[in-house]
CSV table of C-alpha atoms in Angstrom, one decimal:
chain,number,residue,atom,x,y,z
A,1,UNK,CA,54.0,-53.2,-63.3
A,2,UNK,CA,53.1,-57.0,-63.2
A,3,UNK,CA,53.3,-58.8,-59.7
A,4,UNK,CA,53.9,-62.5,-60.2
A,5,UNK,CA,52.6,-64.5,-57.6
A,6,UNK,CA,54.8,-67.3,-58.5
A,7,UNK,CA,55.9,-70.2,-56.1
A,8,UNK,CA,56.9,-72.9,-58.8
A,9,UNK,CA,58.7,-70.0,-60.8
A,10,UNK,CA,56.9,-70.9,-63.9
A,11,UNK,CA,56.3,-66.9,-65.1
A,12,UNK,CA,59.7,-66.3,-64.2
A,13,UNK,CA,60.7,-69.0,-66.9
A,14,UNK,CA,58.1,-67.9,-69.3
A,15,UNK,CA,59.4,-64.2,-68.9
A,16,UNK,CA,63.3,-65.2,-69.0
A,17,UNK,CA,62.3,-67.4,-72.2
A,18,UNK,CA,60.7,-64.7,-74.0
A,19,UNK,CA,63.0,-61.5,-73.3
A,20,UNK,CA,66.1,-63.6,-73.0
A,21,UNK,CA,69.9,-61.5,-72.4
A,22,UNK,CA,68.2,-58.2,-72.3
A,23,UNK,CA,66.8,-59.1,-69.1
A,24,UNK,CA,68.4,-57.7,-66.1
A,25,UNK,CA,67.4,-60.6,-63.5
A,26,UNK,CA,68.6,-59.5,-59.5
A,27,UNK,CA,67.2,-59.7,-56.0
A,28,UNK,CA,66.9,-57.2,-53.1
A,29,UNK,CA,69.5,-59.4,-51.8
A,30,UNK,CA,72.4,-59.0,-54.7
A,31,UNK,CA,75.2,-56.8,-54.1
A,32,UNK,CA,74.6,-53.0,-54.9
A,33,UNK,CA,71.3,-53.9,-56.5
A,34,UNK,CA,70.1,-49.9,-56.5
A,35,UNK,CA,72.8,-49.8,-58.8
A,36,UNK,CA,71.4,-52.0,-61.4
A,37,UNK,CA,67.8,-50.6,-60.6
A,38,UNK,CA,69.4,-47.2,-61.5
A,39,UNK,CA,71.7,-48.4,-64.8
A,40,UNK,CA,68.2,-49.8,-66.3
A,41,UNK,CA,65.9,-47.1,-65.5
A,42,UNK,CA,68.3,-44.2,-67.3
A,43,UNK,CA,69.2,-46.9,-70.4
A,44,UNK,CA,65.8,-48.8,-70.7
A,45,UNK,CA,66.4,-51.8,-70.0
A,46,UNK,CA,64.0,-54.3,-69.0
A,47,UNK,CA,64.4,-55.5,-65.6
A,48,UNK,CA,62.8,-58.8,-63.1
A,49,UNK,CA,63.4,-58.4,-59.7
A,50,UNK,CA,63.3,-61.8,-58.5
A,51,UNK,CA,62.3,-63.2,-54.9
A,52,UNK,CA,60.0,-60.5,-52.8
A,53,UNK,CA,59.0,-60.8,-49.3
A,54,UNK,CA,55.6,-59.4,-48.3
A,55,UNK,CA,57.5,-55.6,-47.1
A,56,UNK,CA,59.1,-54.2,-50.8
A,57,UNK,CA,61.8,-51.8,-49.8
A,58,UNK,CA,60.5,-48.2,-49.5
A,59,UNK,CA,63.3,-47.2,-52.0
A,60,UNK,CA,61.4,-48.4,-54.6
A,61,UNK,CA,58.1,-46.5,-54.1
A,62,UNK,CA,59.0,-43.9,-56.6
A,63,UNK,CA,59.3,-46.6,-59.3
A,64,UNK,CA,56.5,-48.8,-58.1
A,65,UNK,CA,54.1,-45.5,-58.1
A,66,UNK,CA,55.8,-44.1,-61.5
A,67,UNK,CA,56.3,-40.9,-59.7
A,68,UNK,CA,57.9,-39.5,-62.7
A,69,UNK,CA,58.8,-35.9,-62.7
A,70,UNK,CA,58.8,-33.7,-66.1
A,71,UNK,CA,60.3,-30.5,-66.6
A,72,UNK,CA,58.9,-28.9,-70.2
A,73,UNK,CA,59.8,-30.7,-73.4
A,74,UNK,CA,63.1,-32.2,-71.6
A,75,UNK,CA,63.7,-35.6,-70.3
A,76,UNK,CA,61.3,-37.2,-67.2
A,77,UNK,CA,63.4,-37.8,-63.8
A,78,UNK,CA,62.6,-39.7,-61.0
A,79,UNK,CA,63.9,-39.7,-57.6
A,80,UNK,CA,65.5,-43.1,-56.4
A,81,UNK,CA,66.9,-43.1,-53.4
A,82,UNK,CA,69.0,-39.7,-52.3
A,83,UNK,CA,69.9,-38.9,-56.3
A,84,UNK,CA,67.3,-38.0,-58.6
A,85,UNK,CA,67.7,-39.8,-61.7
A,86,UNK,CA,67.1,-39.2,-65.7
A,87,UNK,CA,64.1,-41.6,-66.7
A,88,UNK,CA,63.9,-43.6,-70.0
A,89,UNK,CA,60.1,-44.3,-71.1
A,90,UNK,CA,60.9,-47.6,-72.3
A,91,UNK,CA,61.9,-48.6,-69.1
A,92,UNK,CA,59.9,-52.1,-67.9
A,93,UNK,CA,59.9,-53.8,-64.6
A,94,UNK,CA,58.9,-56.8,-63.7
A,95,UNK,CA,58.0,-58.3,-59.7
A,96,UNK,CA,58.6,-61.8,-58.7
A,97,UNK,CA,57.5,-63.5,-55.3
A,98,UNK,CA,58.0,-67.0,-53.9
A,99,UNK,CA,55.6,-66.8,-51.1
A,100,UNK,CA,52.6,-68.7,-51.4
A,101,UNK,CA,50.7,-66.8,-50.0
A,102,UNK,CA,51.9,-62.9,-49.9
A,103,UNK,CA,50.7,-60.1,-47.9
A,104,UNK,CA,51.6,-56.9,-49.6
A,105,UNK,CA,50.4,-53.4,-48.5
A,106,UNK,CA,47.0,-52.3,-50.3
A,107,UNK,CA,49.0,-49.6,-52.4
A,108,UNK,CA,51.4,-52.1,-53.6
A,109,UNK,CA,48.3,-53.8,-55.2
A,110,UNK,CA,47.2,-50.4,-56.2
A,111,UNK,CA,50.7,-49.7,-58.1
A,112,UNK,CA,50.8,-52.9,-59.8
A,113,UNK,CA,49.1,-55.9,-61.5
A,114,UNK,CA,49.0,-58.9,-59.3
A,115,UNK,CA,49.3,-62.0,-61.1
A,116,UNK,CA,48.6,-65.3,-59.7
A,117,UNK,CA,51.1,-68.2,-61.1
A,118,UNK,CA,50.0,-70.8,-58.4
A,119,UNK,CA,49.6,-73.7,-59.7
A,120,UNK,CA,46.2,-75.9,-59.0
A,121,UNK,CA,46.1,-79.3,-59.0
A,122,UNK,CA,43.7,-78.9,-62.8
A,123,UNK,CA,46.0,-76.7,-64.6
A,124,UNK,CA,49.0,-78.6,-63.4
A,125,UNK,CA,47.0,-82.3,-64.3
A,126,UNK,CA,46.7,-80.0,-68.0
A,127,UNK,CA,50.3,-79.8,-67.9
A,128,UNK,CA,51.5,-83.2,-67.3
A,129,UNK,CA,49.1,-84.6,-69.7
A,130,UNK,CA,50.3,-82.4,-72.6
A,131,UNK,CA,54.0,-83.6,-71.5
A,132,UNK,CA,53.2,-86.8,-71.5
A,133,UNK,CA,51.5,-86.8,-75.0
A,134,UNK,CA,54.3,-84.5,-76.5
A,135,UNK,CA,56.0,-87.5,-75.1
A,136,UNK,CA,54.4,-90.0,-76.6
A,137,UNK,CA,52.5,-88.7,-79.3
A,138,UNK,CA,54.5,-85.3,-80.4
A,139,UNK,CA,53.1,-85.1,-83.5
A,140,UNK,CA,49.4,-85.2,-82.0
A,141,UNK,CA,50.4,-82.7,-79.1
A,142,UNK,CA,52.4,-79.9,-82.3
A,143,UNK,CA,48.9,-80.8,-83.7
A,144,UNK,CA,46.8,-79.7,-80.7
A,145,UNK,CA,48.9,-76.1,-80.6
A,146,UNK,CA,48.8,-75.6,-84.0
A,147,UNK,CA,45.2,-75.6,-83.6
A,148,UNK,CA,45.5,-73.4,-80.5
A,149,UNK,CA,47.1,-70.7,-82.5
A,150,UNK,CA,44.9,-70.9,-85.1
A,151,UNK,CA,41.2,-70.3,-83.0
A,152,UNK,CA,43.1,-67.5,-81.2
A,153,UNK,CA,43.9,-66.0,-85.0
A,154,UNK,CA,40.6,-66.2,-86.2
A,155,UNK,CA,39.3,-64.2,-83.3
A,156,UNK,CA,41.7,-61.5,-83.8
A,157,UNK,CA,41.0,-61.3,-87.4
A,158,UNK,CA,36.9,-61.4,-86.3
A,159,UNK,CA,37.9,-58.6,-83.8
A,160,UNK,CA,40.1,-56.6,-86.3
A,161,UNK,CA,37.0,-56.8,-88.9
A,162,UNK,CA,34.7,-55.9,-86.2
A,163,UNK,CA,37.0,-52.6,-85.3
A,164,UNK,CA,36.8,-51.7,-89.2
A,165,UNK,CA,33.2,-52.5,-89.7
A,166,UNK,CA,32.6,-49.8,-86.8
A,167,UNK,CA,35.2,-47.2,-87.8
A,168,UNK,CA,32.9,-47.4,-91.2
A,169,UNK,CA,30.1,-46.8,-89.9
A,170,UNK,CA,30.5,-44.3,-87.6
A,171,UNK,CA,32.5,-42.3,-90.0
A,172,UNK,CA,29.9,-43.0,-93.1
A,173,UNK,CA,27.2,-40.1,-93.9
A,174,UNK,CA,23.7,-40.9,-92.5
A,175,UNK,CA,22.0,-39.6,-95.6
A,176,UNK,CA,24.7,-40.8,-98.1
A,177,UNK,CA,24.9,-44.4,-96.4
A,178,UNK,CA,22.9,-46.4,-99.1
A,179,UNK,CA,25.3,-44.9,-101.6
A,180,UNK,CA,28.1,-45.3,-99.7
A,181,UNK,CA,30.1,-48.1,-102.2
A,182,UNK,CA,33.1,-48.6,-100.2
A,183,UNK,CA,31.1,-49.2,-97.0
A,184,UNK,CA,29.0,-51.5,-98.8
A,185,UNK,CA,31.7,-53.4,-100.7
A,186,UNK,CA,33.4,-53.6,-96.8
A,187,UNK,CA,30.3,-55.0,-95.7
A,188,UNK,CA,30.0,-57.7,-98.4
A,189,UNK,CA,33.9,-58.6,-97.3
A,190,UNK,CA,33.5,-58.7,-93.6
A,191,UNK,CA,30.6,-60.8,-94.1
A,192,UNK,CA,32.1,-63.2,-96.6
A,193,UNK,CA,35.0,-63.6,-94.4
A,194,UNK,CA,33.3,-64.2,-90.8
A,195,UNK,CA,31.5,-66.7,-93.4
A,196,UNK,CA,34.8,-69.0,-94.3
A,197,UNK,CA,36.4,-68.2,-90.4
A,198,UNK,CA,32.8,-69.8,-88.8
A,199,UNK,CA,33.6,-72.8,-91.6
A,200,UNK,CA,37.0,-73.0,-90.1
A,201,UNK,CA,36.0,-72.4,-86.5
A,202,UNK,CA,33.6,-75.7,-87.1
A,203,UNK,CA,36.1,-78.1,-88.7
A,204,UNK,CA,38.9,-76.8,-85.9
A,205,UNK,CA,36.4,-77.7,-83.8
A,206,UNK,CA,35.9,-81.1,-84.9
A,207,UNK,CA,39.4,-81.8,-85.3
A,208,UNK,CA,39.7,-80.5,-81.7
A,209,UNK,CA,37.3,-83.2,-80.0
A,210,UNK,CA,39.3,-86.2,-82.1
A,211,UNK,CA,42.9,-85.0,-80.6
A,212,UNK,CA,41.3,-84.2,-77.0
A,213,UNK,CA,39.7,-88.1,-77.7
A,214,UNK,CA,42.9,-89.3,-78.6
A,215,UNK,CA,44.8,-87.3,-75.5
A,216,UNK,CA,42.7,-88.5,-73.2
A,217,UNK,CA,44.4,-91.2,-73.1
A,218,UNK,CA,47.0,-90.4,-70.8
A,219,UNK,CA,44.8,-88.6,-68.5
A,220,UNK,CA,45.1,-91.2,-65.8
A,221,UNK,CA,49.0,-90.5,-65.9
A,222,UNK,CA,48.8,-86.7,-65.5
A,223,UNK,CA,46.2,-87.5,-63.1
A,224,UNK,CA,48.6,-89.2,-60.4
A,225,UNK,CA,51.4,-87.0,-61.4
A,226,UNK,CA,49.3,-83.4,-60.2
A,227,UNK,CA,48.2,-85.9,-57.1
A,228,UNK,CA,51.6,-86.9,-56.1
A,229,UNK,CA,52.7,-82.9,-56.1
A,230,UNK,CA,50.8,-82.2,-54.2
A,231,UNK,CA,51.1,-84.8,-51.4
A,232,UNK,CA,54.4,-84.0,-51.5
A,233,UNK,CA,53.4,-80.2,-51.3
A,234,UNK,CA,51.3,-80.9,-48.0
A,235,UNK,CA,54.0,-82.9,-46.1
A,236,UNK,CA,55.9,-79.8,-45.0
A,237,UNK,CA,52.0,-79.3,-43.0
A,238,UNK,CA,53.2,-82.1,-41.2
A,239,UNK,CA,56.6,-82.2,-40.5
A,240,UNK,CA,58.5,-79.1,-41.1
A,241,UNK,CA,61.4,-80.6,-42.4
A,242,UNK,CA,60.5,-81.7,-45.3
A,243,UNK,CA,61.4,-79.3,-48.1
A,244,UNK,CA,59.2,-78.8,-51.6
């Protein structure tokens, strides 16, 4: 199960944004919270509990460990707390700390992926600076993702060609293999197409340097913004009553 590490709750948005109602959201702290835990394990669901402290409560080790109990070609069941419950495979949980800096047992990192959403004071600079020129310039920051999306689609589509090319060969006839026409014809298309993607790669490329140029910009701006959060950050090092 994912672990998010996540002081400034920006997974937590990212997650709520993406799965949307079908999220159960709770805390360890909500009323009759086993309850909900239960009602989306049977049916499910999809479920963020929000707000961890180092210690996870030992109910949910069964769940954490997917201690998952099948009887023959009948449903799974797992035991949470005193009942033992039916378990639906599509079931997904998702962890969520506020603690900067968490101290969970070694199993817990065993059982789960941790996943660091602290933000540093260069990703956060990257932030600003693309809200500041989506800002200014939106149609050169819809530009700049556009382009994004489009280097991370040619390397699936290299990938996905790579994957066939293999599955071909392996699967060819060592002594046939020169006659082999549709492994041939597959080799003339992978190679024509990682032709007009390296084409595309280099002009996205180009195109890529211009808009970085043209953001750069506003660099000094995002610059003193990720410097001023985190001065503001630090002063609860110096007196405790100051709350970030």
């Amino acid at each position: 199960w994912p672990l998010l590490v996540d002081p400034q709750q920006q997974g937590t948005r990212w997650i709520k944004q993406r799965i949307g109602e079908e999220l159960t959201v709770i805390q360890l702290s909500t009323p009759k919270w086993l309850d909900k835990v239960v009602f989306c394990v049977q049916t499910g669901s999809q479920l963020l509990i929000e707000g961890l402290a180092d210690e996870i409560d030992a109910v949910l080790e069964p769940l954490l460990s997917r201690a998952v109990i099948k009887r023959g070609v009948g449903p799974m069941f797992l035991k949470l707390g005193p009942d033992e419950i039916e378990y639906d495979s599509k079931f997904q949980l998702y962890l969520q700390s506020k603690l900067v800096n968490p101290h969970f047992r070694p199993e817990v990192s065993a059982q789960c992926t941790v996943v660091n959403f602290i933000v540093t004071p260069e990703g956060l600079e990257e932030q600003i600076l693309a809200l500041v020129v989506n800002c200014e310039k939106p149609q050169l920051e819809e530009e700049k993702q556009i382009l994004v999306r489009r280097q991370n689609e040619f390397k699936v589509v290299l990938s996905r060609l790579e994957d066939e090319l293999l599955s071909q060969l392996s699967a060819a006839d060592p002594a046939t293999i020169l006659d082999n026409l549709p492994l041939i014809e597959g080799l003339e298309k992978t190679k024509e197409t990682s032709r007009e993607i390296a084409l595309q790669v280099a002009e996205a490329e180009k195109t890529e340097a211009e808009i970085n140029h043209s953001r750069e910009l506003y660099r000094p701006v995002a610059s003193e913004g990720s410097m001023l959060f985190f001065l503001v950050v630090e002063l609860s090092t110096v007196q405790h009553m100051c709350c970030t």
